Amino acid sequence: MGATTRSQPNRGRASLLTADRSTRPVFVRALGTAVPVTVLHQPALRDLLAAQPGLSRLGLRRLHAAFDASGIDTRHSVVGEFQAAPEAAEPWLVDLAGERVLAPSTGTRNAAYVREAPALFLAAAKQALASTDLAPDDVTHVVTVSCTGFFAPGPDHVLVRQLGLPPTTQRFHLGFMGCYGAFPGLRLADAICRADPDAVVLVVCAELCSLHLHTGDDLDTILASSLFADGAAAVVLSGRAPAAGEDVVTLDALGTTLSEEGEADMAWTIGDLGFDMVLSKHVPRILGSSLPAAVPSLLGDVEPAAIDRWAIHPGGRSVLDHVQDALGLDDDDLAPSRDVLRRFGNMSSATVLFVLAELLRRPATADETLAAMAFGPGLTVESALLTRRTGTSAA
């Protein structure tokens, strides 16, 4: 399937890659994922947060309701204190012995990001490259994506050094975009590959959401504490085709649109005690009501019923429920997203790539059309259309 021709944006609110795109194919050569070793079990974290002082009866009810309805069993964190305190070290975020969640400064939390993020970026990048015939030396461009910490020289610089790439490797970092951040990364890689068919672009999303764990009665804080986790995902894109006989995945089209409402319902800001999430209970409803009208902006002429497999960002169980209803999808369509949510929680920008990687691990007996979609502050909805051709048909 070639590049999809898209309809014009609704009310001027959408931005699309349309017919001016090169017809040169862009291949998704590999995906890789990585999570930290510390596992958070949802009931145990719920009980830890419920034991915090100052929690009102209303807050306690909200906490139990949010955790029990989350659809999450386990998550991962770079903070080892959630399972065992390091020897001879003062706890900085979680004091297990005292059953207390501490309130470190933003600087302390960001220092943990600087320590821990590079290893997560690197692990996902190495896994992606190891699953293809491309070597680190083949990478011409590096794009890193993250919204949970800052430092400079940044993750892009560190990743180039750790992979042993030439100092002339072109680097880009996309920061603070939220859960849809993988798509601007894909869009940049897509543009590079269409301009230069020899380019090999490594896009890596890594998020350390658990560093910003808060306690409190308000619903935003409770929802965030029940959902977010740490993880990284990498994707390698190139104009270079895979070897004959391999499955071929092409990135065909990308879309973005803004909802007419919801700018105040999802936000990510920097506070004195970490990054603060605004996550209104209205977000699932807003997404559900706005998606049907946005389909032409996101999928062009392709009807949802024509999509064989879906990689929907699991922003939460209720988000998936509303998206499923809005797009008329069945339970099988959402099963990969719900499975990633259950095992890993919401890892912000990396999560949709976890779902896409899960889809591509499943064998295909015929050519398939895939759609990926994610949501974030704005309310922003981003999408990608891909085609998967089996090794037999690709040959």
mmCIF file of C-alpha atoms in Angstrom:
data_model
loop_
_atom_site.group_PDB
_atom_site.id
_atom_site.type_symbol
_atom_site.label_atom_id
_atom_site.label_comp_id
_atom_site.label_asym_id
_atom_site.label_seq_id
_atom_site.Cartn_x
_atom_site.Cartn_y
_atom_site.Cartn_z
ATOM 1 C CA MET A 1 0.000 0.000 0.000
ATOM 2 C CA GLY A 2 1.436 3.369 -0.985
ATOM 3 C CA ALA A 3 1.201 6.616 0.914
ATOM 4 C CA THR A 4 -2.399 7.288 1.863
ATOM 5 C CA THR A 5 -3.965 10.464 0.528
ATOM 6 C CA ARG A 6 -5.497 12.307 3.449
ATOM 7 C CA SER A 7 -8.523 14.533 3.579
ATOM 8 C CA GLN A 8 -8.126 18.166 4.578
ATOM 9 C CA PRO A 9 -7.951 18.892 8.328
ATOM 10 C CA ASN A 10 -11.198 19.527 10.171
ATOM 11 C CA ARG A 11 -11.595 23.267 10.855
ATOM 12 C CA GLY A 12 -7.912 23.768 10.277
ATOM 13 C CA ARG A 13 -7.079 21.884 13.485
ATOM 14 C CA ALA A 14 -5.197 18.909 12.026
ATOM 15 C CA SER A 15 -1.764 18.617 10.470
ATOM 16 C CA LEU A 16 -1.074 15.775 8.062
ATOM 17 C CA LEU A 17 1.539 14.258 5.859
ATOM 18 C CA THR A 18 -0.349 14.183 2.589
ATOM 19 C CA ALA A 19 0.224 13.765 -1.120
ATOM 20 C CA ASP A 20 3.446 15.790 -1.170
ATOM 21 C CA ARG A 21 5.213 12.889 0.544
ATOM 22 C CA SER A 22 7.765 11.011 -1.503
ATOM 23 C CA THR A 23 6.479 7.678 -2.787
ATOM 24 C CA ARG A 24 9.782 6.101 -1.724
ATOM 25 C CA PRO A 25 8.992 3.447 0.916
ATOM 26 C CA VAL A 26 10.147 3.766 4.506
ATOM 27 C CA PHE A 27 10.734 0.431 6.199
ATOM 28 C CA VAL A 28 10.255 -0.335 9.881
ATOM 29 C CA ARG A 29 13.280 -2.600 10.235
ATOM 30 C CA ALA A 30 13.055 -3.500 13.927
ATOM 31 C CA LEU A 31 11.532 -2.723 17.309
ATOM 32 C CA GLY A 32 12.985 -3.309 20.753
ATOM 33 C CA THR A 33 11.640 -2.817 24.282
ATOM 34 C CA ALA A 34 13.172 -2.664 27.741
ATOM 35 C CA VAL A 35 11.931 -2.300 31.322
ATOM 36 C CA PRO A 36 13.752 -1.923 34.653
ATOM 37 C CA VAL A 37 14.145 -4.969 36.895
ATOM 38 C CA THR A 38 12.057 -3.689 39.810
ATOM 39 C CA VAL A 39 8.470 -4.928 39.538
ATOM 40 C CA LEU A 40 5.574 -3.072 41.137
ATOM 41 C CA HIS A 41 2.590 -5.257 41.968
ATOM 42 C CA GLN A 42 -0.574 -3.200 41.788
ATOM 43 C CA PRO A 43 -2.200 -4.373 45.057
ATOM 44 C CA ALA A 44 1.038 -3.875 47.018
ATOM 45 C CA LEU A 45 1.541 -0.325 45.698
ATOM 46 C CA ARG A 46 -2.124 0.466 46.407
ATOM 47 C CA ASP A 47 -1.732 -0.692 49.998
ATOM 48 C CA LEU A 48 1.490 1.284 50.433
ATOM 49 C CA LEU A 49 -0.183 4.480 49.217
ATOM 50 C CA ALA A 50 -3.281 3.767 51.323
ATOM 51 C CA ALA A 51 -1.073 3.642 54.450
ATOM 52 C CA GLN A 52 0.220 7.198 53.955
ATOM 53 C CA PRO A 53 -0.674 9.736 56.643
ATOM 54 C CA GLY A 54 -3.154 12.465 55.890
ATOM 55 C CA LEU A 55 -5.236 10.484 53.424
ATOM 56 C CA SER A 56 -8.923 11.264 53.909
ATOM 57 C CA ARG A 57 -11.759 8.759 53.683
ATOM 58 C CA LEU A 58 -12.652 10.178 50.288
ATOM 59 C CA GLY A 59 -9.051 9.866 49.149
ATOM 60 C CA LEU A 60 -8.895 6.291 50.390
ATOM 61 C CA ARG A 61 -12.058 5.376 48.471
ATOM 62 C CA ARG A 62 -10.706 7.055 45.338
ATOM 63 C CA LEU A 63 -7.392 5.249 45.703
ATOM 64 C CA HIS A 64 -8.929 1.801 45.999
ATOM 65 C CA ALA A 65 -11.353 2.473 43.150
ATOM 66 C CA ALA A 66 -8.625 3.754 40.802
ATOM 67 C CA PHE A 67 -6.192 0.906 41.475
ATOM 68 C CA ASP A 68 -8.802 -1.847 41.446
ATOM 69 C CA ALA A 69 -10.301 -0.632 38.147
ATOM 70 C CA SER A 70 -6.973 0.086 36.420
ATOM 71 C CA GLY A 71 -6.664 -3.160 34.460
ATOM 72 C CA ILE A 72 -3.013 -3.310 35.608
ATOM 73 C CA ASP A 73 -1.350 -6.236 37.396
ATOM 74 C CA THR A 74 2.298 -5.195 37.310
ATOM 75 C CA ARG A 75 4.470 -2.220 36.406
ATOM 76 C CA HIS A 76 8.210 -1.574 36.425
ATOM 77 C CA SER A 77 10.323 1.116 38.077
ATOM 78 C CA VAL A 78 13.973 2.215 38.124
ATOM 79 C CA VAL A 79 13.521 2.861 41.865
ATOM 80 C CA GLY A 80 14.790 -0.258 43.605
ATOM 81 C CA GLU A 81 13.470 1.047 46.936
ATOM 82 C CA PHE A 82 10.019 -0.190 45.985
ATOM 83 C CA GLN A 83 11.226 -3.750 46.644
ATOM 84 C CA ALA A 84 14.296 -3.474 48.850
ATOM 85 C CA ALA A 85 16.270 -0.585 50.262
ATOM 86 C CA PRO A 86 19.873 -0.472 48.990
ATOM 87 C CA GLU A 87 22.401 -1.269 51.718
ATOM 88 C CA ALA A 88 23.902 1.726 53.529
ATOM 89 C CA ALA A 89 21.765 4.163 51.553
ATOM 90 C CA GLU A 90 19.189 6.601 52.820
ATOM 91 C CA PRO A 91 15.831 6.148 51.083
ATOM 92 C CA TRP A 92 14.948 9.065 48.834
ATOM 93 C CA LEU A 93 11.519 8.143 47.426
ATOM 94 C CA VAL A 94 10.243 5.055 49.269
ATOM 95 C CA ASP A 95 10.991 4.086 52.863
ATOM 96 C CA LEU A 96 9.787 0.493 53.018
ATOM 97 C CA ALA A 97 10.763 0.038 56.665
ATOM 98 C CA GLY A 98 8.586 2.963 57.683
ATOM 99 C CA GLU A 99 5.932 2.295 54.992
ATOM 100 C CA ARG A 100 6.308 5.865 53.772
ATOM 101 C CA VAL A 101 6.399 7.481 50.349
ATOM 102 C CA LEU A 102 8.708 10.471 50.658
ATOM 103 C CA ALA A 103 8.452 13.869 48.950
ATOM 104 C CA PRO A 104 11.837 14.615 47.345
ATOM 105 C CA SER A 105 12.464 17.809 45.427
ATOM 106 C CA THR A 106 12.251 18.043 41.660
ATOM 107 C CA GLY A 107 16.036 18.326 41.584
ATOM 108 C CA THR A 108 16.438 15.048 43.455
ATOM 109 C CA ARG A 109 13.993 13.291 41.166
ATOM 110 C CA ASN A 110 15.690 14.679 38.053
ATOM 111 C CA ALA A 111 19.083 13.581 39.359
ATOM 112 C CA ALA A 112 17.672 10.031 39.478
ATOM 113 C CA TYR A 113 16.558 10.461 35.862
ATOM 114 C CA VAL A 114 20.101 11.479 34.863
ATOM 115 C CA ARG A 115 21.486 8.365 36.612
ATOM 116 C CA GLU A 116 18.961 5.842 35.369
ATOM 117 C CA ALA A 117 17.629 6.947 31.973
ATOM 118 C CA PRO A 118 20.739 6.295 29.815
ATOM 119 C CA ALA A 119 20.763 2.563 30.594
ATOM 120 C CA LEU A 120 17.102 2.260 29.617
ATOM 121 C CA PHE A 121 17.599 4.128 26.332
ATOM 122 C CA LEU A 122 20.586 1.912 25.553
ATOM 123 C CA ALA A 123 18.874 -1.384 26.399
ATOM 124 C CA ALA A 124 15.943 -0.706 24.057
ATOM 125 C CA ALA A 125 18.256 0.514 21.272
ATOM 126 C CA LYS A 126 20.496 -2.561 21.519
ATOM 127 C CA GLN A 127 17.531 -4.927 21.472
ATOM 128 C CA ALA A 128 16.123 -3.291 18.348
ATOM 129 C CA LEU A 129 19.446 -3.350 16.498
ATOM 130 C CA ALA A 130 20.135 -6.944 17.538
ATOM 131 C CA SER A 131 16.946 -8.119 15.834
ATOM 132 C CA THR A 132 17.974 -6.854 12.403
ATOM 133 C CA ASP A 133 20.951 -7.236 10.080
ATOM 134 C CA LEU A 134 21.829 -3.582 10.699
ATOM 135 C CA ALA A 135 24.735 -2.782 12.995
ATOM 136 C CA PRO A 136 25.225 0.301 15.154
ATOM 137 C CA ASP A 137 27.699 1.534 12.528
ATOM 138 C CA ASP A 138 24.826 1.683 10.032
ATOM 139 C CA VAL A 139 22.885 4.235 12.114
ATOM 140 C CA THR A 140 23.037 7.708 10.562
ATOM 141 C CA HIS A 141 20.529 9.559 12.777
ATOM 142 C CA VAL A 142 19.460 9.223 16.414
ATOM 143 C CA VAL A 143 16.146 10.582 17.733
ATOM 144 C CA THR A 144 15.396 10.365 21.456
ATOM 145 C CA VAL A 145 12.020 11.055 23.051
ATOM 146 C CA SER A 146 11.226 11.616 26.731
ATOM 147 C CA CYS A 147 9.015 13.763 28.966
ATOM 148 C CA THR A 148 10.071 12.629 32.445
ATOM 149 C CA GLY A 149 13.434 14.334 32.902
ATOM 150 C CA PHE A 150 16.012 16.726 31.490
ATOM 151 C CA PHE A 151 19.764 16.959 31.119
ATOM 152 C CA ALA A 152 22.278 18.309 28.633
ATOM 153 C CA PRO A 153 24.210 16.971 26.854
ATOM 154 C CA GLY A 154 21.059 14.905 26.569
ATOM 155 C CA PRO A 155 19.975 11.316 25.953
ATOM 156 C CA ASP A 156 20.716 11.629 22.232
ATOM 157 C CA HIS A 157 24.335 12.584 22.969
ATOM 158 C CA VAL A 158 24.785 9.817 25.545
ATOM 159 C CA LEU A 159 23.271 7.190 23.241
ATOM 160 C CA VAL A 160 25.633 8.108 20.398
ATOM 161 C CA ARG A 161 28.571 7.722 22.790
ATOM 162 C CA GLN A 162 27.337 4.444 24.289
ATOM 163 C CA LEU A 163 26.705 2.855 20.888
ATOM 164 C CA GLY A 164 30.098 3.960 19.652
ATOM 165 C CA LEU A 165 28.664 5.963 16.770
ATOM 166 C CA PRO A 166 30.706 8.585 14.925
ATOM 167 C CA PRO A 167 30.625 12.051 16.504
ATOM 168 C CA THR A 168 29.157 13.301 13.224
ATOM 169 C CA THR A 169 25.959 11.255 13.739
ATOM 170 C CA GLN A 170 22.981 13.593 13.462
ATOM 171 C CA ARG A 171 21.057 13.818 16.742
ATOM 172 C CA PHE A 172 17.645 15.100 17.797
ATOM 173 C CA HIS A 173 15.825 15.096 21.137
ATOM 174 C CA LEU A 174 12.058 15.580 21.442
ATOM 175 C CA GLY A 175 11.052 16.451 24.979
ATOM 176 C CA PHE A 176 7.998 16.961 27.157
ATOM 177 C CA MET A 177 5.353 15.934 24.626
ATOM 178 C CA GLY A 178 3.684 13.252 26.723
ATOM 179 C CA CYS A 179 2.129 9.956 25.727
ATOM 180 C CA TYR A 180 1.979 10.695 21.988
ATOM 181 C CA GLY A 181 5.702 11.552 21.783
ATOM 182 C CA ALA A 182 6.648 8.461 19.754
ATOM 183 C CA PHE A 183 4.743 9.818 16.747
ATOM 184 C CA PRO A 184 6.676 13.082 16.310
ATOM 185 C CA GLY A 185 9.766 10.876 16.545
ATOM 186 C CA LEU A 186 8.414 8.628 13.784
ATOM 187 C CA ARG A 187 7.453 11.664 11.716
ATOM 188 C CA LEU A 188 10.979 13.064 11.909
ATOM 189 C CA ALA A 189 12.485 9.683 11.023
ATOM 190 C CA ASP A 190 10.045 9.294 8.151
ATOM 191 C CA ALA A 191 11.021 12.675 6.697
ATOM 192 C CA ILE A 192 14.730 11.868 6.994
ATOM 193 C CA CYS A 193 14.344 8.496 5.271
ATOM 194 C CA ARG A 194 12.257 9.926 2.441
ATOM 195 C CA ALA A 195 14.885 12.603 1.840
ATOM 196 C CA ASP A 196 17.800 10.153 2.066
ATOM 197 C CA PRO A 197 17.150 6.519 1.108
ATOM 198 C CA ASP A 198 20.469 5.455 2.676
ATOM 199 C CA ALA A 199 19.572 6.861 6.088
ATOM 200 C CA VAL A 200 19.104 4.535 9.058
ATOM 201 C CA VAL A 201 17.244 6.304 11.871
ATOM 202 C CA LEU A 202 17.147 5.007 15.421
ATOM 203 C CA VAL A 203 14.194 6.390 17.428
ATOM 204 C CA VAL A 204 14.208 5.632 21.171
ATOM 205 C CA CYS A 205 11.506 6.602 23.676
ATOM 206 C CA ALA A 206 12.310 6.190 27.372
ATOM 207 C CA GLU A 207 10.166 7.312 30.297
ATOM 208 C CA LEU A 208 10.810 7.139 34.033
ATOM 209 C CA CYS A 209 7.340 8.074 35.252
ATOM 210 C CA SER A 210 7.744 6.439 38.657
ATOM 211 C CA LEU A 211 10.264 9.115 39.674
ATOM 212 C CA HIS A 212 7.355 11.531 39.964
ATOM 213 C CA LEU A 213 5.140 9.477 42.271
ATOM 214 C CA HIS A 214 3.053 11.726 44.533
ATOM 215 C CA THR A 215 0.655 11.057 47.358
ATOM 216 C CA GLY A 216 -2.537 12.979 48.021
ATOM 217 C CA ASP A 217 -6.326 13.044 48.034
ATOM 218 C CA ASP A 218 -6.918 14.745 44.687
ATOM 219 C CA LEU A 219 -8.110 12.619 41.813
ATOM 220 C CA ASP A 220 -5.352 13.682 39.381
ATOM 221 C CA THR A 221 -2.645 12.501 41.779
ATOM 222 C CA ILE A 222 -4.433 9.235 42.510
ATOM 223 C CA LEU A 223 -5.073 8.435 38.837
ATOM 224 C CA ALA A 224 -1.447 9.140 37.932
ATOM 225 C CA SER A 225 -0.181 6.957 40.782
ATOM 226 C CA SER A 226 -2.393 4.094 39.614
ATOM 227 C CA LEU A 227 -1.289 4.177 35.954
ATOM 228 C CA PHE A 228 2.220 5.303 35.139
ATOM 229 C CA ALA A 229 5.389 3.224 34.944
ATOM 230 C CA ASP A 230 8.898 3.088 33.492
ATOM 231 C CA GLY A 231 9.994 1.599 30.182
ATOM 232 C CA ALA A 232 11.722 2.230 26.873
ATOM 233 C CA ALA A 233 11.098 1.269 23.277
ATOM 234 C CA ALA A 234 13.174 1.696 20.139
ATOM 235 C CA VAL A 235 12.355 1.503 16.455
ATOM 236 C CA VAL A 236 14.744 1.428 13.501
ATOM 237 C CA LEU A 237 13.541 2.966 10.239
ATOM 238 C CA SER A 238 15.289 3.112 6.890
ATOM 239 C CA GLY A 239 14.810 3.426 3.169
ATOM 240 C CA ARG A 240 16.870 0.242 2.882
ATOM 241 C CA ALA A 241 14.691 -2.820 2.308
ATOM 242 C CA PRO A 242 15.055 -5.970 4.437
ATOM 243 C CA ALA A 243 16.646 -9.077 3.012
ATOM 244 C CA ALA A 244 14.583 -11.179 0.627
ATOM 245 C CA GLY A 245 12.239 -13.575 2.369
ATOM 246 C CA GLU A 246 11.776 -11.460 5.502
ATOM 247 C CA ASP A 247 8.494 -9.844 6.480
ATOM 248 C CA VAL A 248 8.368 -6.236 5.314
ATOM 249 C CA VAL A 249 6.737 -3.475 7.351
ATOM 250 C CA THR A 250 6.354 -0.053 5.752
ATOM 251 C CA LEU A 251 5.350 3.213 7.392
ATOM 252 C CA ASP A 252 2.764 4.541 4.960
ATOM 253 C CA ALA A 253 1.168 7.623 6.524
ATOM 254 C CA LEU A 254 1.052 9.697 9.695
ATOM 255 C CA GLY A 255 -1.651 11.986 11.041
ATOM 256 C CA THR A 256 -2.259 14.330 13.937
ATOM 257 C CA THR A 257 -5.236 16.291 15.195
ATOM 258 C CA LEU A 258 -6.326 18.311 18.210
ATOM 259 C CA SER A 259 -9.601 17.749 19.983
ATOM 260 C CA GLU A 260 -11.961 20.723 20.127
ATOM 261 C CA GLU A 261 -12.035 20.379 23.918
ATOM 262 C CA GLY A 262 -9.821 19.014 26.622
ATOM 263 C CA GLU A 263 -6.775 21.304 26.716
ATOM 264 C CA ALA A 264 -7.206 21.687 30.483
ATOM 265 C CA ASP A 265 -8.001 18.009 31.068
ATOM 266 C CA MET A 266 -4.570 16.526 30.379
ATOM 267 C CA ALA A 267 -1.357 18.382 31.189
ATOM 268 C CA TRP A 268 2.181 17.725 32.434
ATOM 269 C CA THR A 269 3.843 20.530 34.374
ATOM 270 C CA ILE A 270 6.945 20.983 36.537
ATOM 271 C CA GLY A 271 6.339 21.506 40.250
ATOM 272 C CA ASP A 272 8.619 21.866 43.247
ATOM 273 C CA LEU A 273 8.148 18.221 44.265
ATOM 274 C CA GLY A 274 8.402 16.606 40.844
ATOM 275 C CA PHE A 275 6.379 16.793 37.645
ATOM 276 C CA ASP A 276 2.634 17.196 38.187
ATOM 277 C CA MET A 277 0.095 15.352 36.070
ATOM 278 C CA VAL A 278 -3.338 16.759 35.316
ATOM 279 C CA LEU A 279 -5.464 13.825 34.193
ATOM 280 C CA SER A 280 -9.141 14.642 34.331
ATOM 281 C CA LYS A 281 -11.791 11.954 34.651
ATOM 282 C CA HIS A 282 -13.307 13.505 31.497
ATOM 283 C CA VAL A 283 -10.413 12.471 29.221
ATOM 284 C CA PRO A 284 -11.898 9.089 28.157
ATOM 285 C CA ARG A 285 -15.253 10.704 27.375
ATOM 286 C CA ILE A 286 -13.648 13.520 25.359
ATOM 287 C CA LEU A 287 -11.591 11.058 23.344
ATOM 288 C CA GLY A 288 -14.575 8.833 22.732
ATOM 289 C CA SER A 289 -16.772 11.700 21.546
ATOM 290 C CA SER A 290 -14.135 13.348 19.335
ATOM 291 C CA LEU A 291 -12.590 10.321 17.620
ATOM 292 C CA PRO A 292 -15.356 9.488 15.117
ATOM 293 C CA ALA A 293 -15.180 12.937 13.508
ATOM 294 C CA ALA A 294 -11.373 12.817 13.555
ATOM 295 C CA VAL A 295 -11.063 9.510 11.683
ATOM 296 C CA PRO A 296 -10.616 11.147 8.230
ATOM 297 C CA SER A 297 -7.805 13.279 9.626
ATOM 298 C CA LEU A 298 -6.141 10.276 11.266
ATOM 299 C CA LEU A 299 -6.730 7.440 8.797
ATOM 300 C CA GLY A 300 -7.469 9.218 5.532
ATOM 301 C CA ASP A 301 -9.586 7.090 3.215
ATOM 302 C CA VAL A 302 -8.996 3.926 5.239
ATOM 303 C CA GLU A 303 -12.062 2.885 7.221
ATOM 304 C CA PRO A 304 -11.519 1.423 10.697
ATOM 305 C CA ALA A 305 -13.132 -1.816 9.522
ATOM 306 C CA ALA A 306 -10.346 -2.208 6.934
ATOM 307 C CA ILE A 307 -7.601 -2.238 9.585
ATOM 308 C CA ASP A 308 -6.374 -5.750 10.355
ATOM 309 C CA ARG A 309 -4.535 -4.977 13.591
ATOM 310 C CA TRP A 310 -4.554 -2.046 15.998
ATOM 311 C CA ALA A 311 -1.840 -0.666 18.273
ATOM 312 C CA ILE A 312 -3.811 1.682 20.533
ATOM 313 C CA HIS A 313 -1.954 3.490 23.311
ATOM 314 C CA PRO A 314 -3.338 2.077 26.577
ATOM 315 C CA GLY A 315 -3.716 5.361 28.411
ATOM 316 C CA GLY A 316 -5.925 3.550 30.888
ATOM 317 C CA ARG A 317 -8.687 0.973 30.918
ATOM 318 C CA SER A 318 -11.432 3.560 30.533
ATOM 319 C CA VAL A 319 -9.568 5.218 27.647
ATOM 320 C CA LEU A 320 -9.418 1.894 25.810
ATOM 321 C CA ASP A 321 -13.115 1.260 26.499
ATOM 322 C CA HIS A 322 -14.137 4.601 24.974
ATOM 323 C CA VAL A 323 -11.790 4.265 21.987
ATOM 324 C CA GLN A 324 -13.112 0.772 21.315
ATOM 325 C CA ASP A 325 -16.691 2.034 21.267
ATOM 326 C CA ALA A 326 -15.863 5.142 19.222
ATOM 327 C CA LEU A 327 -14.066 3.211 16.473
ATOM 328 C CA GLY A 328 -16.351 0.176 16.524
ATOM 329 C CA LEU A 329 -13.538 -2.243 17.380
ATOM 330 C CA ASP A 330 -13.994 -5.702 18.843
ATOM 331 C CA ASP A 331 -12.280 -7.230 21.855
ATOM 332 C CA ASP A 332 -9.601 -8.923 19.728
ATOM 333 C CA ASP A 333 -8.596 -5.552 18.281
ATOM 334 C CA LEU A 334 -7.883 -4.161 21.751
ATOM 335 C CA ALA A 335 -6.419 -7.335 23.262
ATOM 336 C CA PRO A 336 -2.751 -6.389 22.622
ATOM 337 C CA SER A 337 -3.244 -2.939 24.169
ATOM 338 C CA ARG A 338 -5.004 -4.348 27.211
ATOM 339 C CA ASP A 339 -2.275 -6.970 27.612
ATOM 340 C CA VAL A 340 0.482 -4.325 27.571
ATOM 341 C CA LEU A 341 -1.498 -2.250 30.075
ATOM 342 C CA ARG A 342 -1.944 -5.268 32.339
ATOM 343 C CA ARG A 343 1.746 -6.215 32.336
ATOM 344 C CA PHE A 344 3.472 -2.837 32.104
ATOM 345 C CA GLY A 345 1.030 -0.011 32.859
ATOM 346 C CA ASN A 346 1.218 3.297 31.009
ATOM 347 C CA MET A 347 4.854 4.093 30.120
ATOM 348 C CA SER A 348 3.917 7.346 28.383
ATOM 349 C CA SER A 349 5.580 7.747 24.955
ATOM 350 C CA ALA A 350 7.099 4.243 24.887
ATOM 351 C CA THR A 351 3.826 2.386 25.429
ATOM 352 C CA VAL A 352 2.352 2.402 21.917
ATOM 353 C CA LEU A 353 5.621 0.961 20.588
ATOM 354 C CA PHE A 354 5.304 -1.889 23.106
ATOM 355 C CA VAL A 355 1.890 -2.644 21.593
ATOM 356 C CA LEU A 356 3.225 -2.410 18.036
ATOM 357 C CA ALA A 357 6.114 -4.720 18.919
ATOM 358 C CA GLU A 358 3.618 -7.198 20.361
ATOM 359 C CA LEU A 359 1.602 -7.122 17.132
ATOM 360 C CA LEU A 360 4.669 -7.717 14.981
ATOM 361 C CA ARG A 361 5.769 -10.667 17.117
ATOM 362 C CA ARG A 362 2.560 -12.428 16.195
ATOM 363 C CA PRO A 363 2.881 -14.402 12.940
ATOM 364 C CA ALA A 364 0.950 -13.231 9.903
ATOM 365 C CA THR A 365 -0.350 -15.593 7.243
ATOM 366 C CA ALA A 366 -1.354 -12.814 4.855
ATOM 367 C CA ASP A 367 -0.558 -9.173 4.214
ATOM 368 C CA GLU A 368 -1.962 -6.833 6.874
ATOM 369 C CA THR A 369 -2.849 -3.192 7.366
ATOM 370 C CA LEU A 370 -1.925 -1.880 10.813
ATOM 371 C CA ALA A 371 -2.935 1.319 12.578
ATOM 372 C CA ALA A 372 -1.233 2.832 15.611
ATOM 373 C CA MET A 373 -2.736 5.610 17.704
ATOM 374 C CA ALA A 374 -1.823 7.540 20.849
ATOM 375 C CA PHE A 375 -3.217 10.404 22.903
ATOM 376 C CA GLY A 376 -1.640 13.136 24.985
ATOM 377 C CA PRO A 377 -1.795 16.716 26.246
ATOM 378 C CA GLY A 378 -3.775 19.000 24.034
ATOM 379 C CA LEU A 379 -5.848 16.763 23.758
ATOM 380 C CA THR A 380 -3.680 15.527 20.906
ATOM 381 C CA VAL A 381 -4.358 12.387 18.882
ATOM 382 C CA GLU A 382 -1.578 10.968 16.702
ATOM 383 C CA SER A 383 -1.770 8.080 14.261
ATOM 384 C CA ALA A 384 0.260 5.980 11.864
ATOM 385 C CA LEU A 385 -0.737 3.585 9.104
ATOM 386 C CA LEU A 386 1.568 0.696 8.312
ATOM 387 C CA THR A 387 1.538 -2.282 5.961
ATOM 388 C CA ARG A 388 2.966 -5.655 6.851
ATOM 389 C CA ARG A 389 3.790 -7.990 3.979
ATOM 390 C CA THR A 390 4.717 -11.573 4.710
ATOM 391 C CA GLY A 391 8.088 -12.849 3.589
ATOM 392 C CA THR A 392 6.471 -14.840 0.785
ATOM 393 C CA SER A 393 4.518 -11.951 -0.701
ATOM 394 C CA ALA A 394 7.366 -9.478 -0.097
ATOM 395 C CA ALA A 395 9.716 -11.657 -2.098
#
